[in-house]
Amino acid sequence: MRYISTALMSRQPFYDVLSLGEVLLRLDPGEGRVRTSRQFTTWEGGGEYNVARGARRCFGLRTGILTAFADNEIGRLIEDLILQGGVDTNLIKWVPYDGMGKRVRNPINFTERGFGVRGAKGSVDRGHSAASQLKPGDFDFDHLFGTLGCRWLHTGGIFAGLSESTAELTIQACEAAKRHGVTVSYDLNYRPSLWQERGGFPAAQALNRQLAPYIDVMFGVLSDEPPVASAVPTDPNDIFAGEEAKLRPAILKLVAEYPNLKTVAATLRRVHTASINDWGSLCYHEGNFYRSRNYPRFDILDRIGAGDSFVAGLVAGMLLENDAQKATDYGAAHGALAMTTPGDTSMATLIEVQKLAEGGDAKVQR
């Protein structure tokens, strides 16, 4: 593994944000379907990585990714896509390829966007991935957090749920970050496919509860009940009033159980069709609640990665503005813009995010 020389360090931390997670090669059939397509567009993506990429490409923060790839042409393609996004690749662990993928391989994610009554659909092929085999000791966190320096570590339930060893590594990373005063954020991001043979939702939540004492900023609300779809709005003046009324007590109960949680944030989404959603966000921060503007009946091109773009915007808002309301607004606007372009990651600019967060529209710009 190549670490950056300490001679390159300035007095400030070398990284603003480091993400710990798996990065997949996404094969996108565009307007078609995976089962009938004869051509695909490739993107890189991963729940934790998308945050680092958005924070770098849209908000200009110095970010890096902690992950692993099998050293073959697919791995090098994913690396090239990461480099195009500006995320530092020096911390990637490269694993010798066995020639067939029996012991180690790179994960592939076939995902179609959906349209109208046909929802988005993913088919993930990630068994034996290099990232899923990462384990405690693979990264020198004391060097990363103590010598190089980092302001923020982001990880989540997707990476932690890949295997027993990634769960242990996630705990090690969060413990080390806390020792060095690094802000830790964690996206619960429950994926049934990761847990269907390992205890389902209760097992995932048991792991999340192990990690919760090390978390400063949690995305999603930790509970014993699986997430459910939003109900039909009853308040004509606020489409998400009902969701907020349910989330507030759940968040307050959570922070009472884990007083280390400074921030708990969640996206608000109601699906009318795959192409039209209601969208917004709610954030609790140090005793106060904040709401973004609502985006009713929002037109969507590709919804994959919107939640990660919300996280990137909120993290950037906290680091750049130190303002919970602006962070909530940036997160919702960045997530909304990410849904207007293809791929897992955002193509938005900071000016576009700021304009939309402040109530801007889609009029032509010349």
PDB file of N, CA, C and O in Angstrom, residues 1-5 8 14-21 23 44 48-49 51-57 60-69 78-94 139 143-144 148-150:
ATOM      1  N   MET A   1       0.830  -1.180   0.000  1.00  0.00           N
ATOM      2  CA  MET A   1       0.000   0.000   0.000  1.00  0.00           C
ATOM      3  C   MET A   1       0.877   1.246   0.000  1.00  0.00           C
ATOM      4  O   MET A   1       1.854   1.326   0.720  1.00  0.00           O
ATOM      5  N   ARG A   2       0.518   2.229  -0.815  1.00  0.00           N
ATOM      6  CA  ARG A   2       1.318   3.443  -0.908  1.00  0.00           C
ATOM      7  C   ARG A   2       0.693   4.530  -0.038  1.00  0.00           C
ATOM      8  O   ARG A   2      -0.461   4.886  -0.216  1.00  0.00           O
ATOM      9  N   TYR A   3       1.470   5.058   0.878  1.00  0.00           N
ATOM     10  CA  TYR A   3       1.004   6.184   1.677  1.00  0.00           C
ATOM     11  C   TYR A   3       1.711   7.448   1.221  1.00  0.00           C
ATOM     12  O   TYR A   3       2.864   7.417   0.774  1.00  0.00           O
ATOM     13  N   ILE A   4       1.039   8.555   1.329  1.00  0.00           N
ATOM     14  CA  ILE A   4       1.605   9.821   0.923  1.00  0.00           C
ATOM     15  C   ILE A   4       2.675  10.232   1.918  1.00  0.00           C
ATOM     16  O   ILE A   4       2.513  10.111   3.117  1.00  0.00           O
ATOM     17  N   SER A   5       3.769  10.733   1.419  1.00  0.00           N
ATOM     18  CA  SER A   5       4.871  11.147   2.281  1.00  0.00           C
ATOM     19  C   SER A   5       4.436  12.258   3.218  1.00  0.00           C
ATOM     20  O   SER A   5       3.722  13.184   2.827  1.00  0.00           O
ATOM     21  N   LEU A   8       4.766  15.915   2.346  1.00  0.00           N
ATOM     22  CA  LEU A   8       3.778  16.654   1.568  1.00  0.00           C
ATOM     23  C   LEU A   8       2.723  17.308   2.452  1.00  0.00           C
ATOM     24  O   LEU A   8       1.877  18.051   1.976  1.00  0.00           O
ATOM     25  N   PHE A  14      -4.350  16.412   5.954  1.00  0.00           N
ATOM     26  CA  PHE A  14      -4.166  16.152   4.527  1.00  0.00           C
ATOM     27  C   PHE A  14      -5.500  15.885   3.842  1.00  0.00           C
ATOM     28  O   PHE A  14      -5.721  16.300   2.706  1.00  0.00           O
ATOM     29  N   TYR A  15      -6.394  15.175   4.534  1.00  0.00           N
ATOM     30  CA  TYR A  15      -7.702  14.861   3.959  1.00  0.00           C
ATOM     31  C   TYR A  15      -8.801  15.617   4.705  1.00  0.00           C
ATOM     32  O   TYR A  15      -8.784  15.715   5.932  1.00  0.00           O
ATOM     33  N   ASP A  16      -9.770  16.094   3.929  1.00  0.00           N
ATOM     34  CA  ASP A  16     -11.007  16.582   4.544  1.00  0.00           C
ATOM     35  C   ASP A  16     -11.923  15.398   4.859  1.00  0.00           C
ATOM     36  O   ASP A  16     -12.481  15.319   5.952  1.00  0.00           O
ATOM     37  N   VAL A  17     -12.060  14.491   3.899  1.00  0.00           N
ATOM     38  CA  VAL A  17     -12.972  13.352   4.059  1.00  0.00           C
ATOM     39  C   VAL A  17     -12.309  12.089   3.529  1.00  0.00           C
ATOM     40  O   VAL A  17     -11.775  12.082   2.405  1.00  0.00           O
ATOM     41  N   LEU A  18     -12.345  11.028   4.315  1.00  0.00           N
ATOM     42  CA  LEU A  18     -11.980   9.692   3.859  1.00  0.00           C
ATOM     43  C   LEU A  18     -13.210   8.806   3.944  1.00  0.00           C
ATOM     44  O   LEU A  18     -13.927   8.830   4.950  1.00  0.00           O
ATOM     45  N   SER A  19     -13.454   8.032   2.890  1.00  0.00           N
ATOM     46  CA  SER A  19     -14.558   7.073   2.898  1.00  0.00           C
ATOM     47  C   SER A  19     -13.998   5.654   2.908  1.00  0.00           C
ATOM     48  O   SER A  19     -13.049   5.346   2.185  1.00  0.00           O
ATOM     49  N   LEU A  20     -14.599   4.817   3.732  1.00  0.00           N
ATOM     50  CA  LEU A  20     -14.239   3.409   3.824  1.00  0.00           C
ATOM     51  C   LEU A  20     -15.386   2.604   3.231  1.00  0.00           C
ATOM     52  O   LEU A  20     -16.495   2.593   3.782  1.00  0.00           O
ATOM     53  N   GLY A  21     -15.133   1.931   2.091  1.00  0.00           N
ATOM     54  CA  GLY A  21     -16.222   1.189   1.477  1.00  0.00           C
ATOM     55  C   GLY A  21     -15.813   0.478   0.208  1.00  0.00           C
ATOM     56  O   GLY A  21     -14.686   0.606  -0.274  1.00  0.00           O
ATOM     57  N   VAL A  23     -16.182  -0.223  -3.848  1.00  0.00           N
ATOM     58  CA  VAL A  23     -16.529   0.478  -5.081  1.00  0.00           C
ATOM     59  C   VAL A  23     -16.808  -0.569  -6.156  1.00  0.00           C
ATOM     60  O   VAL A  23     -16.001  -1.475  -6.386  1.00  0.00           O
ATOM     61  N   GLU A  44     -18.626   4.174 -12.030  1.00  0.00           N
ATOM     62  CA  GLU A  44     -18.205   3.623 -10.752  1.00  0.00           C
ATOM     63  C   GLU A  44     -19.197   4.060  -9.686  1.00  0.00           C
ATOM     64  O   GLU A  44     -19.827   5.116  -9.818  1.00  0.00           O
ATOM     65  N   GLU A  48     -20.524   4.283   0.110  1.00  0.00           N
ATOM     66  CA  GLU A  48     -19.582   5.112   0.867  1.00  0.00           C
ATOM     67  C   GLU A  48     -18.719   5.952  -0.075  1.00  0.00           C
ATOM     68  O   GLU A  48     -18.488   7.144   0.166  1.00  0.00           O
ATOM     69  N   TYR A  49     -18.269   5.344  -1.161  1.00  0.00           N
ATOM     70  CA  TYR A  49     -17.424   6.058  -2.124  1.00  0.00           C
ATOM     71  C   TYR A  49     -18.141   7.267  -2.726  1.00  0.00           C
ATOM     72  O   TYR A  49     -17.533   8.338  -2.920  1.00  0.00           O
ATOM     73  N   VAL A  51     -20.000   9.367  -1.578  1.00  0.00           N
ATOM     74  CA  VAL A  51     -19.917  10.546  -0.706  1.00  0.00           C
ATOM     75  C   VAL A  51     -18.588  11.270  -0.920  1.00  0.00           C
ATOM     76  O   VAL A  51     -18.549  12.497  -1.065  1.00  0.00           O
ATOM     77  N   ALA A  52     -17.498  10.503  -0.959  1.00  0.00           N
ATOM     78  CA  ALA A  52     -16.182  11.106  -1.189  1.00  0.00           C
ATOM     79  C   ALA A  52     -16.124  11.765  -2.554  1.00  0.00           C
ATOM     80  O   ALA A  52     -15.567  12.857  -2.723  1.00  0.00           O
ATOM     81  N   ARG A  53     -16.705  11.122  -3.534  1.00  0.00           N
ATOM     82  CA  ARG A  53     -16.670  11.657  -4.892  1.00  0.00           C
ATOM     83  C   ARG A  53     -17.463  12.955  -4.999  1.00  0.00           C
ATOM     84  O   ARG A  53     -17.028  13.940  -5.596  1.00  0.00           O
ATOM     85  N   GLY A  54     -18.677  12.972  -4.423  1.00  0.00           N
ATOM     86  CA  GLY A  54     -19.486  14.182  -4.446  1.00  0.00           C
ATOM     87  C   GLY A  54     -18.841  15.322  -3.683  1.00  0.00           C
ATOM     88  O   GLY A  54     -18.862  16.479  -4.120  1.00  0.00           O
ATOM     89  N   ALA A  55     -18.259  15.000  -2.525  1.00  0.00           N
ATOM     90  CA  ALA A  55     -17.606  16.027  -1.718  1.00  0.00           C
ATOM     91  C   ALA A  55     -16.414  16.637  -2.449  1.00  0.00           C
ATOM     92  O   ALA A  55     -16.117  17.822  -2.306  1.00  0.00           O
ATOM     93  N   ARG A  56     -15.736  15.824  -3.259  1.00  0.00           N
ATOM     94  CA  ARG A  56     -14.593  16.322  -4.028  1.00  0.00           C
ATOM     95  C   ARG A  56     -15.027  17.067  -5.285  1.00  0.00           C
ATOM     96  O   ARG A  56     -14.616  18.202  -5.518  1.00  0.00           O
ATOM     97  N   ARG A  57     -15.882  16.443  -6.083  1.00  0.00           N
ATOM     98  CA  ARG A  57     -16.160  16.975  -7.416  1.00  0.00           C
ATOM     99  C   ARG A  57     -17.057  18.200  -7.380  1.00  0.00           C
ATOM    100  O   ARG A  57     -16.866  19.133  -8.164  1.00  0.00           O
ATOM    101  N   GLY A  60     -15.328  20.536  -3.752  1.00  0.00           N
ATOM    102  CA  GLY A  60     -13.917  20.874  -3.743  1.00  0.00           C
ATOM    103  C   GLY A  60     -13.137  20.428  -2.530  1.00  0.00           C
ATOM    104  O   GLY A  60     -12.028  20.918  -2.296  1.00  0.00           O
ATOM    105  N   LEU A  61     -13.672  19.477  -1.758  1.00  0.00           N
ATOM    106  CA  LEU A  61     -12.957  18.998  -0.581  1.00  0.00           C
ATOM    107  C   LEU A  61     -11.901  17.968  -0.982  1.00  0.00           C
ATOM    108  O   LEU A  61     -12.002  17.313  -2.014  1.00  0.00           O
ATOM    109  N   ARG A  62     -10.882  17.833  -0.163  1.00  0.00           N
ATOM    110  CA  ARG A  62      -9.819  16.857  -0.399  1.00  0.00           C
ATOM    111  C   ARG A  62     -10.289  15.508   0.159  1.00  0.00           C
ATOM    112  O   ARG A  62     -10.436  15.353   1.371  1.00  0.00           O
ATOM    113  N   THR A  63     -10.505  14.542  -0.736  1.00  0.00           N
ATOM    114  CA  THR A  63     -11.089  13.270  -0.303  1.00  0.00           C
ATOM    115  C   THR A  63     -10.265  12.084  -0.804  1.00  0.00           C
ATOM    116  O   THR A  63      -9.532  12.176  -1.785  1.00  0.00           O
ATOM    117  N   GLY A  64     -10.426  10.956  -0.115  1.00  0.00           N
ATOM    118  CA  GLY A  64      -9.769   9.715  -0.500  1.00  0.00           C
ATOM    119  C   GLY A  64     -10.679   8.538  -0.219  1.00  0.00           C
ATOM    120  O   GLY A  64     -11.652   8.652   0.538  1.00  0.00           O
ATOM    121  N   ILE A  65     -10.362   7.398  -0.819  1.00  0.00           N
ATOM    122  CA  ILE A  65     -11.161   6.187  -0.643  1.00  0.00           C
ATOM    123  C   ILE A  65     -10.296   5.064  -0.077  1.00  0.00           C
ATOM    124  O   ILE A  65      -9.190   4.802  -0.567  1.00  0.00           O
ATOM    125  N   LEU A  66     -10.784   4.428   0.965  1.00  0.00           N
ATOM    126  CA  LEU A  66     -10.162   3.248   1.562  1.00  0.00           C
ATOM    127  C   LEU A  66     -10.928   2.031   1.071  1.00  0.00           C
ATOM    128  O   LEU A  66     -12.074   1.790   1.479  1.00  0.00           O
ATOM    129  N   THR A  67     -10.313   1.265   0.169  1.00  0.00           N
ATOM    130  CA  THR A  67     -10.991   0.123  -0.419  1.00  0.00           C
ATOM    131  C   THR A  67      -9.950  -0.847  -0.945  1.00  0.00           C
ATOM    132  O   THR A  67      -8.748  -0.676  -0.718  1.00  0.00           O
ATOM    133  N   ALA A  68     -10.394  -1.873  -1.669  1.00  0.00           N
ATOM    134  CA  ALA A  68      -9.475  -2.849  -2.256  1.00  0.00           C
ATOM    135  C   ALA A  68     -10.030  -3.319  -3.595  1.00  0.00           C
ATOM    136  O   ALA A  68     -11.249  -3.429  -3.772  1.00  0.00           O
ATOM    137  N   PHE A  69      -9.112  -3.612  -4.517  1.00  0.00           N
ATOM    138  CA  PHE A  69      -9.475  -4.160  -5.818  1.00  0.00           C
ATOM    139  C   PHE A  69      -8.580  -5.338  -6.149  1.00  0.00           C
ATOM    140  O   PHE A  69      -7.402  -5.366  -5.758  1.00  0.00           O
ATOM    141  N   ILE A  78     -12.002   0.672 -12.875  1.00  0.00           N
ATOM    142  CA  ILE A  78     -12.649   1.360 -11.752  1.00  0.00           C
ATOM    143  C   ILE A  78     -11.721   2.436 -11.205  1.00  0.00           C
ATOM    144  O   ILE A  78     -12.152   3.559 -10.893  1.00  0.00           O
ATOM    145  N   GLU A  79     -10.422   2.126 -11.090  1.00  0.00           N
ATOM    146  CA  GLU A  79      -9.458   3.119 -10.621  1.00  0.00           C
ATOM    147  C   GLU A  79      -9.461   4.345 -11.531  1.00  0.00           C
ATOM    148  O   GLU A  79      -9.435   5.497 -11.053  1.00  0.00           O
ATOM    149  N   ASP A  80      -9.487   4.124 -12.848  1.00  0.00           N
ATOM    150  CA  ASP A  80      -9.480   5.243 -13.788  1.00  0.00           C
ATOM    151  C   ASP A  80     -10.720   6.114 -13.621  1.00  0.00           C
ATOM    152  O   ASP A  80     -10.653   7.348 -13.671  1.00  0.00           O
ATOM    153  N   LEU A  81     -11.876   5.478 -13.393  1.00  0.00           N
ATOM    154  CA  LEU A  81     -13.104   6.240 -13.164  1.00  0.00           C
ATOM    155  C   LEU A  81     -13.013   7.049 -11.875  1.00  0.00           C
ATOM    156  O   LEU A  81     -13.465   8.201 -11.810  1.00  0.00           O
ATOM    157  N   ILE A  82     -12.422   6.462 -10.843  1.00  0.00           N
ATOM    158  CA  ILE A  82     -12.235   7.183  -9.577  1.00  0.00           C
ATOM    159  C   ILE A  82     -11.327   8.383  -9.782  1.00  0.00           C
ATOM    160  O   ILE A  82     -11.584   9.489  -9.272  1.00  0.00           O
ATOM    161  N   LEU A  83     -10.241   8.196 -10.539  1.00  0.00           N
ATOM    162  CA  LEU A  83      -9.317   9.298 -10.805  1.00  0.00           C
ATOM    163  C   LEU A  83     -10.020  10.441 -11.537  1.00  0.00           C
ATOM    164  O   LEU A  83      -9.756  11.616 -11.264  1.00  0.00           O
ATOM    165  N   GLN A  84     -10.921  10.100 -12.443  1.00  0.00           N
ATOM    166  CA  GLN A  84     -11.670  11.149 -13.153  1.00  0.00           C
ATOM    167  C   GLN A  84     -12.523  11.964 -12.196  1.00  0.00           C
ATOM    168  O   GLN A  84     -12.804  13.137 -12.450  1.00  0.00           O
ATOM    169  N   GLY A  85     -12.950  11.345 -11.101  1.00  0.00           N
ATOM    170  CA  GLY A  85     -13.747  12.053 -10.107  1.00  0.00           C
ATOM    171  C   GLY A  85     -12.926  12.837  -9.111  1.00  0.00           C
ATOM    172  O   GLY A  85     -13.486  13.524  -8.244  1.00  0.00           O
ATOM    173  N   GLY A  86     -11.589  12.732  -9.183  1.00  0.00           N
ATOM    174  CA  GLY A  86     -10.729  13.535  -8.322  1.00  0.00           C
ATOM    175  C   GLY A  86     -10.484  12.974  -6.940  1.00  0.00           C
ATOM    176  O   GLY A  86      -9.842  13.616  -6.115  1.00  0.00           O
ATOM    177  N   VAL A  87     -10.990  11.773  -6.658  1.00  0.00           N
ATOM    178  CA  VAL A  87     -10.796  11.162  -5.347  1.00  0.00           C
ATOM    179  C   VAL A  87      -9.411  10.503  -5.302  1.00  0.00           C
ATOM    180  O   VAL A  87      -9.025   9.799  -6.236  1.00  0.00           O
ATOM    181  N   ASP A  88      -8.683  10.709  -4.222  1.00  0.00           N
ATOM    182  CA  ASP A  88      -7.334  10.165  -4.095  1.00  0.00           C
ATOM    183  C   ASP A  88      -7.368   8.637  -4.042  1.00  0.00           C
ATOM    184  O   ASP A  88      -8.150   8.049  -3.293  1.00  0.00           O
ATOM    185  N   THR A  89      -6.508   8.009  -4.836  1.00  0.00           N
ATOM    186  CA  THR A  89      -6.476   6.546  -4.935  1.00  0.00           C
ATOM    187  C   THR A  89      -5.279   5.929  -4.230  1.00  0.00           C
ATOM    188  O   THR A  89      -5.064   4.716  -4.335  1.00  0.00           O
ATOM    189  N   ASN A  90      -4.487   6.716  -3.532  1.00  0.00           N
ATOM    190  CA  ASN A  90      -3.254   6.208  -2.927  1.00  0.00           C
ATOM    191  C   ASN A  90      -3.495   5.182  -1.823  1.00  0.00           C
ATOM    192  O   ASN A  90      -2.582   4.435  -1.469  1.00  0.00           O
ATOM    193  N   LEU A  91      -4.702   5.156  -1.273  1.00  0.00           N
ATOM    194  CA  LEU A  91      -4.976   4.265  -0.151  1.00  0.00           C
ATOM    195  C   LEU A  91      -5.667   2.967  -0.580  1.00  0.00           C
ATOM    196  O   LEU A  91      -6.054   2.164   0.263  1.00  0.00           O
ATOM    197  N   ILE A  92      -5.817   2.769  -1.899  1.00  0.00           N
ATOM    198  CA  ILE A  92      -6.420   1.531  -2.394  1.00  0.00           C
ATOM    199  C   ILE A  92      -5.452   0.371  -2.167  1.00  0.00           C
ATOM    200  O   ILE A  92      -4.268   0.465  -2.466  1.00  0.00           O
ATOM    201  N   LYS A  93      -5.988  -0.721  -1.679  1.00  0.00           N
ATOM    202  CA  LYS A  93      -5.200  -1.942  -1.485  1.00  0.00           C
ATOM    203  C   LYS A  93      -5.402  -2.829  -2.725  1.00  0.00           C
ATOM    204  O   LYS A  93      -6.524  -3.217  -3.040  1.00  0.00           O
ATOM    205  N   TRP A  94      -4.310  -3.137  -3.417  1.00  0.00           N
ATOM    206  CA  TRP A  94      -4.376  -3.967  -4.631  1.00  0.00           C
ATOM    207  C   TRP A  94      -4.030  -5.417  -4.283  1.00  0.00           C
ATOM    208  O   TRP A  94      -2.985  -5.678  -3.694  1.00  0.00           O
ATOM    209  N   PHE A 139      -5.263  -1.345   7.114  1.00  0.00           N
ATOM    210  CA  PHE A 139      -4.952   0.076   7.006  1.00  0.00           C
ATOM    211  C   PHE A 139      -4.350   0.559   8.327  1.00  0.00           C
ATOM    212  O   PHE A 139      -4.789   0.139   9.407  1.00  0.00           O
ATOM    213  N   HIS A 143      -1.665   6.177  11.459  1.00  0.00           N
ATOM    214  CA  HIS A 143      -0.907   6.999  10.506  1.00  0.00           C
ATOM    215  C   HIS A 143      -1.846   7.932   9.740  1.00  0.00           C
ATOM    216  O   HIS A 143      -1.567   9.129   9.585  1.00  0.00           O
ATOM    217  N   LEU A 144      -2.964   7.380   9.299  1.00  0.00           N
ATOM    218  CA  LEU A 144      -3.900   8.175   8.510  1.00  0.00           C
ATOM    219  C   LEU A 144      -4.497   9.327   9.319  1.00  0.00           C
ATOM    220  O   LEU A 144      -4.545  10.470   8.865  1.00  0.00           O
ATOM    221  N   LEU A 148      -0.954  11.854   8.956  1.00  0.00           N
ATOM    222  CA  LEU A 148      -1.434  12.607   7.798  1.00  0.00           C
ATOM    223  C   LEU A 148      -2.535  13.577   8.193  1.00  0.00           C
ATOM    224  O   LEU A 148      -2.522  14.734   7.807  1.00  0.00           O
ATOM    225  N   GLY A 149      -3.476  13.101   8.952  1.00  0.00           N
ATOM    226  CA  GLY A 149      -4.582  13.939   9.407  1.00  0.00           C
ATOM    227  C   GLY A 149      -5.796  13.851   8.501  1.00  0.00           C
ATOM    228  O   GLY A 149      -5.687  13.771   7.272  1.00  0.00           O
ATOM    229  N   CYS A 150      -6.957  13.826   9.112  1.00  0.00           N
ATOM    230  CA  CYS A 150      -8.235  13.737   8.393  1.00  0.00           C
ATOM    231  C   CYS A 150      -9.287  14.414   9.265  1.00  0.00           C
ATOM    232  O   CYS A 150      -9.299  14.253  10.489  1.00  0.00           O
TER     233      CYS A 150
END
